mmCIF file of C-alpha atoms and ligand atoms in Angstrom:
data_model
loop_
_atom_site.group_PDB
_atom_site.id
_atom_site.type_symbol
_atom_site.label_atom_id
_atom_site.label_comp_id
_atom_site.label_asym_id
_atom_site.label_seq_id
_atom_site.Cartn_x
_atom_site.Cartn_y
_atom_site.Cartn_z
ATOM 1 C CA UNK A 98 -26.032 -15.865 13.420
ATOM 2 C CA UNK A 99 -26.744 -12.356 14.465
ATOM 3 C CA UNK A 100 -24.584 -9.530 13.724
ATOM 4 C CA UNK A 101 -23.227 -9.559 17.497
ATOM 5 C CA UNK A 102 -22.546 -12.906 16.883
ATOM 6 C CA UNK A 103 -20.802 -12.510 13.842
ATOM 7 C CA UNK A 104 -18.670 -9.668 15.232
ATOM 8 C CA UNK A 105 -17.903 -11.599 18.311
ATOM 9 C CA UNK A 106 -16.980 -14.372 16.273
ATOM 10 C CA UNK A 107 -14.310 -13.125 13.343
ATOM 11 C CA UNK A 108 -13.840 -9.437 14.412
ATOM 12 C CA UNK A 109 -13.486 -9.253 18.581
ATOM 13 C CA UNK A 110 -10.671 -11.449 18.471
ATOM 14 C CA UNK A 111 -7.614 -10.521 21.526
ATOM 15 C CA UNK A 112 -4.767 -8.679 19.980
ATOM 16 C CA UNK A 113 -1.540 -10.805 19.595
ATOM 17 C CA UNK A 114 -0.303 -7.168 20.227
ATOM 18 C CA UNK A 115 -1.679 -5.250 23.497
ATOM 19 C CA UNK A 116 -1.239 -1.965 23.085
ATOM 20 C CA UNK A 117 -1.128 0.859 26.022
ATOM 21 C CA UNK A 118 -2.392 2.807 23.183
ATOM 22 C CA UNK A 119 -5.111 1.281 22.752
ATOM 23 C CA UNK A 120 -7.571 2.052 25.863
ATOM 24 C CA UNK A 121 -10.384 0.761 24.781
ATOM 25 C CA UNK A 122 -11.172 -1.604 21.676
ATOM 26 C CA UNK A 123 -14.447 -3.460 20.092
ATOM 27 C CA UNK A 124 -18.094 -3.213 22.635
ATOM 28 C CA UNK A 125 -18.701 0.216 23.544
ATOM 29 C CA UNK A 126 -19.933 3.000 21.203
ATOM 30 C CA UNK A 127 -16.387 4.273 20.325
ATOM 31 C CA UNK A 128 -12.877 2.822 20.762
ATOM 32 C CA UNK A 129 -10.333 5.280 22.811
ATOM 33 C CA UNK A 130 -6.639 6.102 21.351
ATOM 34 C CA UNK A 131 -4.331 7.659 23.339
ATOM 35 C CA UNK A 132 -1.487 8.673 21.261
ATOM 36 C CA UNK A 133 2.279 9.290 22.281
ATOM 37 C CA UNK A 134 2.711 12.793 23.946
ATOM 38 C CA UNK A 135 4.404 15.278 21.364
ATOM 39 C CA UNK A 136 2.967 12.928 18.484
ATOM 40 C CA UNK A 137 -0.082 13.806 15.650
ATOM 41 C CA UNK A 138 -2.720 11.552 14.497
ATOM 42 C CA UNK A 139 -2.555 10.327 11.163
ATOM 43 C CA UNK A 140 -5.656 8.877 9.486
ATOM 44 C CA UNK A 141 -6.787 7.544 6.812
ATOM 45 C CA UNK A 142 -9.514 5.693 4.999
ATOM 46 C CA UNK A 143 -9.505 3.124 1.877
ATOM 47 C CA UNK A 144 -12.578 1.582 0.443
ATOM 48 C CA UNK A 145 -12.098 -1.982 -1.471
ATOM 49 C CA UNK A 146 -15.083 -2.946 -3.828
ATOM 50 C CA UNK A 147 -15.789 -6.245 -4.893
ATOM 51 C CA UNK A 148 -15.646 -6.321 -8.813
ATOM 52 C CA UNK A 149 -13.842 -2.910 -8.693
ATOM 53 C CA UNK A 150 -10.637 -3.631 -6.157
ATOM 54 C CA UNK A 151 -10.941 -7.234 -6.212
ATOM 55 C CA UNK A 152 -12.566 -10.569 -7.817
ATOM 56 C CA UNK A 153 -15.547 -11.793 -5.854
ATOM 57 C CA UNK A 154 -13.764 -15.223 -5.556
ATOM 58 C CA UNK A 155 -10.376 -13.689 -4.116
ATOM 59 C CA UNK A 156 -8.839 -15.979 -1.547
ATOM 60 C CA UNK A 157 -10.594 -14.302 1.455
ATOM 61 C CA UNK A 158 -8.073 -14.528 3.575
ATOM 62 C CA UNK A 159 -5.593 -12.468 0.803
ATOM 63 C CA UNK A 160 -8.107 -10.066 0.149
ATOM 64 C CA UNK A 161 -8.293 -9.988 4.612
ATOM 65 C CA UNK A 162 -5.033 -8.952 4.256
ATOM 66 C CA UNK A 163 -5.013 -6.537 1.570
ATOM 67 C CA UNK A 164 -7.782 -4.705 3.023
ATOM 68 C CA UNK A 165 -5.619 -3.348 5.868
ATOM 69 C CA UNK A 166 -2.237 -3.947 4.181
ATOM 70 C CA UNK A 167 -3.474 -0.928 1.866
ATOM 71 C CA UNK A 168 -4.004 1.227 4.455
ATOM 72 C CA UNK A 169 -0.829 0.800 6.663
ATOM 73 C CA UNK A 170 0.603 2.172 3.072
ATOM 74 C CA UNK A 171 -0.595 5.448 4.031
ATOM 75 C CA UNK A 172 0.466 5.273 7.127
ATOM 76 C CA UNK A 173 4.270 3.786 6.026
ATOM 77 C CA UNK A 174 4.105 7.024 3.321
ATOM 78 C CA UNK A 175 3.434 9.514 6.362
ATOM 79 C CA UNK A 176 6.204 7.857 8.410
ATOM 80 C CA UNK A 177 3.924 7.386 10.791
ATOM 81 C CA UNK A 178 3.829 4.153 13.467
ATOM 82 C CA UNK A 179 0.106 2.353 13.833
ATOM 83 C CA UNK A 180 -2.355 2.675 16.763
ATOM 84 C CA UNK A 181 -5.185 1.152 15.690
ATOM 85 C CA UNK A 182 -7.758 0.325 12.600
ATOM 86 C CA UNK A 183 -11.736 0.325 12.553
ATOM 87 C CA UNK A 184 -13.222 -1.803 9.593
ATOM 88 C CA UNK A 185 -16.677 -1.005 8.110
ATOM 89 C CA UNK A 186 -18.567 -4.147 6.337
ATOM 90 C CA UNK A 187 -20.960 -5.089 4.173
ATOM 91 C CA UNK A 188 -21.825 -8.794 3.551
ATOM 92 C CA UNK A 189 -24.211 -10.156 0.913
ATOM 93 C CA UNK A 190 -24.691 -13.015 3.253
ATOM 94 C CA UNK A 191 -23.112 -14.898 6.413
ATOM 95 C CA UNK A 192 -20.770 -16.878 4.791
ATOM 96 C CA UNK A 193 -18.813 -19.097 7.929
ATOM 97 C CA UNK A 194 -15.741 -20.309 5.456
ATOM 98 C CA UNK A 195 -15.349 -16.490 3.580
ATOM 99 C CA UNK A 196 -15.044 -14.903 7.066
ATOM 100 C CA UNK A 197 -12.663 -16.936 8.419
ATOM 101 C CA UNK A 198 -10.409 -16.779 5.963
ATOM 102 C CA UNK A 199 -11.186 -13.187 5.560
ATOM 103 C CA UNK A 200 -10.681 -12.241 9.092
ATOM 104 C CA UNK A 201 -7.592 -14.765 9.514
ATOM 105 C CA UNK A 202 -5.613 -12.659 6.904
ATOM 106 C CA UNK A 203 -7.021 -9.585 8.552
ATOM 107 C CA UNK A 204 -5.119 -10.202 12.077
ATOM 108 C CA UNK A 205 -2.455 -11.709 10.748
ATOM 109 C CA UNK A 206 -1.662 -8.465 8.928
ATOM 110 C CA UNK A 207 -2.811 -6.568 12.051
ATOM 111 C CA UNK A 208 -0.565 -8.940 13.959
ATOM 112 C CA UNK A 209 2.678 -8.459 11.693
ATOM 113 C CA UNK A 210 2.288 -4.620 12.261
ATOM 114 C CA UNK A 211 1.106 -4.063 15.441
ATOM 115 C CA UNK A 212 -2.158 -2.507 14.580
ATOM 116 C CA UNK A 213 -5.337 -4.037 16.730
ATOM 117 C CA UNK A 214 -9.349 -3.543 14.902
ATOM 118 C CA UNK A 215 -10.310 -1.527 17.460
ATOM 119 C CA UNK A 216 -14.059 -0.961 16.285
ATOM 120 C CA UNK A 217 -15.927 -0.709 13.122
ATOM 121 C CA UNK A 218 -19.963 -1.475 11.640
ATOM 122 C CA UNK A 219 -21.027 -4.715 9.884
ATOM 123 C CA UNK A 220 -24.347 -4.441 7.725
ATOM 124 C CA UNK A 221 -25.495 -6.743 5.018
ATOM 125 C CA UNK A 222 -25.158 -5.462 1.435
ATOM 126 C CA UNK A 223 -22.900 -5.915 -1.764
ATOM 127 C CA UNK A 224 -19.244 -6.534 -0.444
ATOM 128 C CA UNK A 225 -17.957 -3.441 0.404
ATOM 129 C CA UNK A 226 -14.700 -3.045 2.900
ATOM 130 C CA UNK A 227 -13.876 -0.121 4.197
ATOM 131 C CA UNK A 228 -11.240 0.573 6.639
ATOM 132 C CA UNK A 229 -10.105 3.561 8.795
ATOM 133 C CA UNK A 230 -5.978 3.195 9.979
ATOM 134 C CA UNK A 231 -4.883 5.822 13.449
ATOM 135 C CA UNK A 232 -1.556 6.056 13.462
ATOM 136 C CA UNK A 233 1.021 8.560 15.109
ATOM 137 C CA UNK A 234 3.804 10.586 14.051
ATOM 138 C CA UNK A 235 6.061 12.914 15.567
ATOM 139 C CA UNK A 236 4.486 16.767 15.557
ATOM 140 C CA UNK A 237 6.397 18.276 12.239
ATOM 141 C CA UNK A 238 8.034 14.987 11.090
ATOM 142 C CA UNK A 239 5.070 13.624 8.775
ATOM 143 C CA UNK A 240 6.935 13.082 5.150
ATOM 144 C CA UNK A 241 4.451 14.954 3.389
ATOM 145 C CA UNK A 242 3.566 14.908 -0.234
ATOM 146 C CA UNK A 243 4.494 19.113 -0.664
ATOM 147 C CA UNK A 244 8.454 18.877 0.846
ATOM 148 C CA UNK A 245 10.284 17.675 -2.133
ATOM 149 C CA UNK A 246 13.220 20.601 -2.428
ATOM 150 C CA UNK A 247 15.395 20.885 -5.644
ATOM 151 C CA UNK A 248 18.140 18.947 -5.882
ATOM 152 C CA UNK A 249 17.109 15.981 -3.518
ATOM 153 C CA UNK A 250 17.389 12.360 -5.199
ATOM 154 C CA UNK A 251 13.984 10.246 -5.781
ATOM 155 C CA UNK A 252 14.374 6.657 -4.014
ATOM 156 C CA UNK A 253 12.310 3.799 -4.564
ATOM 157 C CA UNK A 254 11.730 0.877 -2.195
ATOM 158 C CA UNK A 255 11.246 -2.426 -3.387
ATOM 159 C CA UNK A 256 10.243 -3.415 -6.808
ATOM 160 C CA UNK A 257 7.723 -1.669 -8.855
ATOM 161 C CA UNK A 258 5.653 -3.670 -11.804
ATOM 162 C CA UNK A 259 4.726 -7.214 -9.573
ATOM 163 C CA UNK A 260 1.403 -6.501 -8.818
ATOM 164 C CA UNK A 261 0.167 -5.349 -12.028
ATOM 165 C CA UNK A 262 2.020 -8.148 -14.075
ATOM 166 C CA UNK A 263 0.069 -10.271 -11.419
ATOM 167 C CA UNK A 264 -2.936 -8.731 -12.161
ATOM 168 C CA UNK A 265 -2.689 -9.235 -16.352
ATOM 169 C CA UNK A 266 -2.046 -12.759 -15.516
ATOM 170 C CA UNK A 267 -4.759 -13.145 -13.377
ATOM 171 C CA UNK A 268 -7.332 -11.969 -15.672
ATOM 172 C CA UNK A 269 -5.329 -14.164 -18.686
ATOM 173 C CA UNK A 270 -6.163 -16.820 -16.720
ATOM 174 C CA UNK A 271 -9.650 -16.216 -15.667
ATOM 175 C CA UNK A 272 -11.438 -18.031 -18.117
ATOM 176 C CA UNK A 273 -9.802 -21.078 -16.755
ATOM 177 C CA UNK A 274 -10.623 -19.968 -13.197
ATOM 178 C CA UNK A 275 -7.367 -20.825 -11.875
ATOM 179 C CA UNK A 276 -4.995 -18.025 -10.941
ATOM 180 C CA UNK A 277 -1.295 -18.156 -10.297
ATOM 181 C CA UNK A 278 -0.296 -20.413 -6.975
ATOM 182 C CA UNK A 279 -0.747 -18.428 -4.001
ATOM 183 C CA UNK A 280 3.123 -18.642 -3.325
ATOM 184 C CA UNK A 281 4.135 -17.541 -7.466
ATOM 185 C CA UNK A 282 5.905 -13.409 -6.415
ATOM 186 C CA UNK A 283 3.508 -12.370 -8.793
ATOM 187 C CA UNK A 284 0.535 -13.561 -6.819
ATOM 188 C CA UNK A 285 1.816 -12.292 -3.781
ATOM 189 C CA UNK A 286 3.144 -9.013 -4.914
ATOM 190 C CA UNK A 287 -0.912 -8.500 -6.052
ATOM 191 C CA UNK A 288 -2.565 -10.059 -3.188
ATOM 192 C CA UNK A 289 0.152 -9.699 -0.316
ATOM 193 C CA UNK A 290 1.529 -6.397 -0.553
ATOM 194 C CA UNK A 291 3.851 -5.304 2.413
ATOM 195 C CA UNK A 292 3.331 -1.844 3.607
ATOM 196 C CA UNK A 293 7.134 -0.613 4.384
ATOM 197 C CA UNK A 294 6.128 0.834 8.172
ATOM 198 C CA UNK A 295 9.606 -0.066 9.075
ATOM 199 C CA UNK A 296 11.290 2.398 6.758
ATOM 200 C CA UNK A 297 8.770 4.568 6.497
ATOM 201 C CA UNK A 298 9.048 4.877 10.725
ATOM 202 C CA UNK A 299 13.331 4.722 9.725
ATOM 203 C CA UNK A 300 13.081 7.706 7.294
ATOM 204 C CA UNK A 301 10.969 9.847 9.313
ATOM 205 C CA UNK A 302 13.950 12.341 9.748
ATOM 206 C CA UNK A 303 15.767 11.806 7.247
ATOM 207 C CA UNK A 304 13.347 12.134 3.901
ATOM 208 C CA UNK A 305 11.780 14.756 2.485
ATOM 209 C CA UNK A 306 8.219 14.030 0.799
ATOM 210 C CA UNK A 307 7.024 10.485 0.248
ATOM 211 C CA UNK A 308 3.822 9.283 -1.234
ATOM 212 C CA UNK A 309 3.018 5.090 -1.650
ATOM 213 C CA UNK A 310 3.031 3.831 -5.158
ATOM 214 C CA UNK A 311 -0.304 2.549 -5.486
ATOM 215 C CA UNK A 312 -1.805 4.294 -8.475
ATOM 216 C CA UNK A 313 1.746 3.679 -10.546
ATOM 217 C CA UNK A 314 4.662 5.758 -10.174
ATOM 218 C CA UNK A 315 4.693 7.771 -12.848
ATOM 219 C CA UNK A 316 1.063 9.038 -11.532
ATOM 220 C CA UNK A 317 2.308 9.055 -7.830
ATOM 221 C CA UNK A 318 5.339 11.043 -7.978
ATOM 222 C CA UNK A 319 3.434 13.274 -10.100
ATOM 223 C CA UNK A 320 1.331 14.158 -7.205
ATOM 224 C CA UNK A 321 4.795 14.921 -5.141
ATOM 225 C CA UNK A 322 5.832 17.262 -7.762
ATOM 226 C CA UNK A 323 2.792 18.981 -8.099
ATOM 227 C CA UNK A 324 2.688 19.459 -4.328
ATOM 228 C CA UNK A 325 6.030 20.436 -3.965
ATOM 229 C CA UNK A 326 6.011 22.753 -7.139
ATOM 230 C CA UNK A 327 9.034 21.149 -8.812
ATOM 231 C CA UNK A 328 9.969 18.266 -11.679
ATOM 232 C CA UNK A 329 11.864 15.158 -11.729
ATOM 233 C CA UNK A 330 14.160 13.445 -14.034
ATOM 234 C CA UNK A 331 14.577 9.645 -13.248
ATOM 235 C CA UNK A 332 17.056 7.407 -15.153
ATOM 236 C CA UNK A 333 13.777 4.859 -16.400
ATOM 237 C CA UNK A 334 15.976 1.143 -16.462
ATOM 238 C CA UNK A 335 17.543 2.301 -12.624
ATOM 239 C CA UNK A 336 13.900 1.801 -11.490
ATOM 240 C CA UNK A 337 14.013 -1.537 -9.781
ATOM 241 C CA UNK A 338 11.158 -3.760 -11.189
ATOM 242 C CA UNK A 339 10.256 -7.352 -10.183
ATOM 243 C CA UNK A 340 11.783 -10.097 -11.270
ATOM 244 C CA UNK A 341 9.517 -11.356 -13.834
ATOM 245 C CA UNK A 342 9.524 -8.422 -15.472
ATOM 246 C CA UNK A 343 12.687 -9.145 -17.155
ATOM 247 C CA UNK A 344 10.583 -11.757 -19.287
ATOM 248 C CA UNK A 345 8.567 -9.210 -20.867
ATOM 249 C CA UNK A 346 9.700 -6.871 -23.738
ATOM 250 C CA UNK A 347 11.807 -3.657 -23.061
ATOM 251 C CA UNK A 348 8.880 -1.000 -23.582
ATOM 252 C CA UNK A 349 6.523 -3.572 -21.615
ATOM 253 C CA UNK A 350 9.177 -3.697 -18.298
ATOM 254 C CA UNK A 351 9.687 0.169 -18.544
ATOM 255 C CA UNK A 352 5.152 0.879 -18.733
ATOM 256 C CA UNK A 353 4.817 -1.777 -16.150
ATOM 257 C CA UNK A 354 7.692 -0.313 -13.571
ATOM 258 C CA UNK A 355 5.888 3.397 -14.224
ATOM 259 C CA UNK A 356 2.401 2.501 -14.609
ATOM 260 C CA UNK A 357 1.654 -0.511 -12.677
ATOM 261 C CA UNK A 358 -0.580 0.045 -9.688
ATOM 262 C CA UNK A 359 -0.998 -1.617 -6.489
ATOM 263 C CA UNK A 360 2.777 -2.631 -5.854
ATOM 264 C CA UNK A 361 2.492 -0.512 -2.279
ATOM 265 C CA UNK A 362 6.332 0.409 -2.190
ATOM 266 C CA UNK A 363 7.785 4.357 -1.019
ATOM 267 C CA UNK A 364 8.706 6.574 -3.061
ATOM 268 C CA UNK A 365 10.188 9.483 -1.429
ATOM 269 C CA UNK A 366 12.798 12.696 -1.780
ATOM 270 C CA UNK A 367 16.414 12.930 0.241
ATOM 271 C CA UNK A 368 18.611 15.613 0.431
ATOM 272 C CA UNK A 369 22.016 14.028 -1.841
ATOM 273 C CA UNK A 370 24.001 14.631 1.631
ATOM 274 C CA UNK A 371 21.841 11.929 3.545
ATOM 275 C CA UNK A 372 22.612 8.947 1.159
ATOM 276 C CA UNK A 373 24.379 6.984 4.208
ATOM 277 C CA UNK A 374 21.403 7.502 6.449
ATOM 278 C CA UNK A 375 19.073 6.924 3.705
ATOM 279 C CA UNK A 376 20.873 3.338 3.333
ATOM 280 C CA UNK A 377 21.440 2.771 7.093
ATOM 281 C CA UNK A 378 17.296 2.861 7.511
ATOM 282 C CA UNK A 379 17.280 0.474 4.590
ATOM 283 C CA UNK A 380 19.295 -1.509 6.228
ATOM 284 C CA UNK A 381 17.548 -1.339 10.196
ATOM 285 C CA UNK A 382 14.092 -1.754 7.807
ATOM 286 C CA UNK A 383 15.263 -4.767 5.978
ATOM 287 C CA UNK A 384 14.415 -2.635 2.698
ATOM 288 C CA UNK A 385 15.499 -2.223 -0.160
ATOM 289 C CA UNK A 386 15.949 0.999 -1.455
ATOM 290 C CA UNK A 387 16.780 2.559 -5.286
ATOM 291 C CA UNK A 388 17.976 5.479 -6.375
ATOM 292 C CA UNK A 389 16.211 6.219 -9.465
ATOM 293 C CA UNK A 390 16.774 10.027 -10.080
ATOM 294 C CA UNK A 391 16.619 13.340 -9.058
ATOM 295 C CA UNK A 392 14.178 16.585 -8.400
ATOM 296 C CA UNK A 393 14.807 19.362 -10.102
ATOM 297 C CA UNK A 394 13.331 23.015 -11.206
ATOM 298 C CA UNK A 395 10.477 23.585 -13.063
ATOM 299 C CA UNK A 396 7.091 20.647 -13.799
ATOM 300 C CA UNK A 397 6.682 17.241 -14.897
ATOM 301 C CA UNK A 398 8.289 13.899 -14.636
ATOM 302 C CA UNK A 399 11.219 13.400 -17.305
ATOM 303 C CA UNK A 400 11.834 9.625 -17.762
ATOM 304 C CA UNK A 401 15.674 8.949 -19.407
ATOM 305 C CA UNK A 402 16.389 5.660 -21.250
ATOM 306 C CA UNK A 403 20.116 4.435 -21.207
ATOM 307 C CA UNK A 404 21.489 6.764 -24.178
ATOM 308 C CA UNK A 405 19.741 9.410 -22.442
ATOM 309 C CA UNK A 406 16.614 9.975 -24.622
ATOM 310 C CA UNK A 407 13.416 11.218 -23.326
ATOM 311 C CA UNK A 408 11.260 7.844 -23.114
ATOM 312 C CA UNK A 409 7.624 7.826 -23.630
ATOM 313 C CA UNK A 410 5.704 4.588 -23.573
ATOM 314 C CA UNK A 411 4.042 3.415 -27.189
ATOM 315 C CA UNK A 412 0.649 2.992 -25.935
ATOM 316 C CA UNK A 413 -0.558 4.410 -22.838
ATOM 317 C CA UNK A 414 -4.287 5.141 -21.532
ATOM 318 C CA UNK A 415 -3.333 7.250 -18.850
ATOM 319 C CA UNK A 416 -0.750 9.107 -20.704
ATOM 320 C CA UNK A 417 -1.302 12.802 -19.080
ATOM 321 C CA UNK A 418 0.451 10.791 -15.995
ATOM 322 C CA UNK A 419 3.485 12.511 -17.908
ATOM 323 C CA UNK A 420 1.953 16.053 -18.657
HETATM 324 P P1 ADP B 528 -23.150 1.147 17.352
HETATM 325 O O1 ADP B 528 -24.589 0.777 17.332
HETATM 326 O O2 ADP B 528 -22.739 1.975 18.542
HETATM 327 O O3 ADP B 528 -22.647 1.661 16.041
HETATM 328 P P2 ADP B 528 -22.542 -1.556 16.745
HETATM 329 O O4 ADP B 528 -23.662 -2.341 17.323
HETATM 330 O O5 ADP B 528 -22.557 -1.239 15.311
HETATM 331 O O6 ADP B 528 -22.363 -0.233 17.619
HETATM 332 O O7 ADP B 528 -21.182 -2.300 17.073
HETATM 333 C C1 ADP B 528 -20.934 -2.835 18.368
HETATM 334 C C2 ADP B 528 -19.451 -2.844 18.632
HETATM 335 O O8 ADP B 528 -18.836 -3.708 17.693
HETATM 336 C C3 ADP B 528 -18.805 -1.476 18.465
HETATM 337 O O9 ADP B 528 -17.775 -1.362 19.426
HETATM 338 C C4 ADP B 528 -18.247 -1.534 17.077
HETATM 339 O O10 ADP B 528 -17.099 -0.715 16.957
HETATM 340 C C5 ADP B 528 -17.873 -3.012 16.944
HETATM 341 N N1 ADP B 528 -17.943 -3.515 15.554
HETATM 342 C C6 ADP B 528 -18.994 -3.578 14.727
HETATM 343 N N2 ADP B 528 -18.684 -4.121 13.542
HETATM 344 C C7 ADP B 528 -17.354 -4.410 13.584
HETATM 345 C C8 ADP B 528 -16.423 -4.965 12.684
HETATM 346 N N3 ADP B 528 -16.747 -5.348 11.442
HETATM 347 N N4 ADP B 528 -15.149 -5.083 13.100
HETATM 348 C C9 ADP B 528 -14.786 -4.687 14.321
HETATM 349 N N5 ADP B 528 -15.600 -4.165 15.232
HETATM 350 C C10 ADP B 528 -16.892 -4.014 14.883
HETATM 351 MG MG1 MG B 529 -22.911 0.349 14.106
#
């Protein structure tokens, strides 16, 4: 198969969604956007590496999805709507079964969220994926990382801790080669996130600053409050974790629900005064949202247990997160 073939073939597939926006898609030397009148671009580019993002034997068509699922995260933490992705390539070898399933998880994500592949470059090489998301937002209603203001509550969509719970029982279990079934939450909360367009698009007026969890929250929010120049204090057991979390020990839930990576749920800043609207775009989003505490004067995350002590995990790698 030739690599016109092969693009043809898994990557110039119609979109279940046709988009005005899109003018022009896969076959010429660039694709052509035409965003909204009155509206920005947004853009932005993640890079999965096999061995570094993800095991070489992933379920391609997860790891299909992933790929772009990560970067509509951006997107959902801008509050911006998708126009369009390009996806960059490289493949060791032609491998008929792995790109199927890798390109069938691909649209359907592309499908659920109205974002066509548009254009991208396919070479041969060590698996590399690399994709670009366009997306549009409203001129001065981006929810960027620097607006946090003092005295505006920190919400949290979702659960936090899945993924990386997922992920420690993924590697348990390599040895054995079998991971969790594809349908376990912990499985899917690793390999399936679901980038919250919906109420990112839904808080677009209404929040402050947002950022996606995908590095932890702990190390997330940190980069609001550095942006923004101001601290937070969040009640630590308010922070909504997965359900399977409640197996594990106290300490264990509370690292997981601040450190874990990869979970893909909003974390963003309202003014107290737009709690109703906050919950009413919950609500049109089919999201759930958290209050988990509040911004205040001054540097640094604060995390509160239930007596109101300052809680620091036992043993933590990344433990300037907190500095
Ligand atoms: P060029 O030589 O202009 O870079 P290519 O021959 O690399 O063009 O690609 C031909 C067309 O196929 C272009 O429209 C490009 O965007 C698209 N394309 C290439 N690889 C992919 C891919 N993996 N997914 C989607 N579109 C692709
Ligand atoms: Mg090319």
């Amino acid at each position: 198969m030739t690599e016109f073939e092969l693009i043809a073939r898994y990557f110039d597939r119609p979109s279940a969604v046709s988009d005005a926006q899109t003018r022009l898609g896969i076959g010429d030397d660039c694709a052509l956007l035409a965003p909204t009148a009155g509206h920005v671009l947004a853009v932005s580019t993640d890079m999965l590496v096999a061995g570094r993002h993800f095991f070489d034997d992933v379920d391609p068509a997860s790891l299909g999805w992933k790929t772009l699922a990560v970067n509509l995260s951006d997107l959902a933490a801008m509050g911006a709507r998708p126009l369009g992705f390009t996806l960059a390539v490289a493949l060791p070898a032609i491998d008929e079964r792995w790109l199927e399933g890798f390109s069938d998880g691909l649209f359907d994500c592309a499908t659920t969220f109205a974002c066509p592949l548009v254009g991208g470059d396919t070479t041969r090489g060590p698996l590399n994926l690399c994709v670009t998301v366009f997306g549009e937002v409203v001129e001065g209603r981006a929810l960027r990382r620097g607006a946090a203001q003092v005295g505006d509550d920190v919400w949290v969509s979702g659960t936090l801790g899945g993924a990386a719970l997922g992920l420690r029982r993924a590697l348990e279990r390599r040895d054995g080669r079998h991971g969790l079934p594809i349908d376990d939450p912990l499985q899917v909360a690793l390999e399936r996130p679901t980038p919250r367009i919906a109420l990112g698009l839904a808080l677009a007026s209404i929040a402050h600053a947002a950022i996606d969890v995908s590095d932890g929250l702990a190390q997330d929010l940190g980069h609001v409050l550095r942006a923004s120049g101001c601290a937070a204090r969040l009640a630590i057991d308010d922070i909504p974790v997965a359900g399977a979390l409640m197996d594990c020990d106290v300490d264990d839930r509370r690292r997981l629900a601040v450190t874990g990576g990869d979970d893909y749920e909003l974390c963003f800043t309202a003014a107290p005064s737009r709690r109703d609207d906050v919950a009413r775009a919950a609500d049109a989003s089919m999201t759930r949202v958290t209050r988990i505490g509040t911004i205040t004067a001054g540097d640094g995350l604060t995390l509160l247990d239930a007596e109101g002590a300052d809680w620091r995990p036992a043993a933590l790698t990344g433990f300037d997160h907190f500095a």
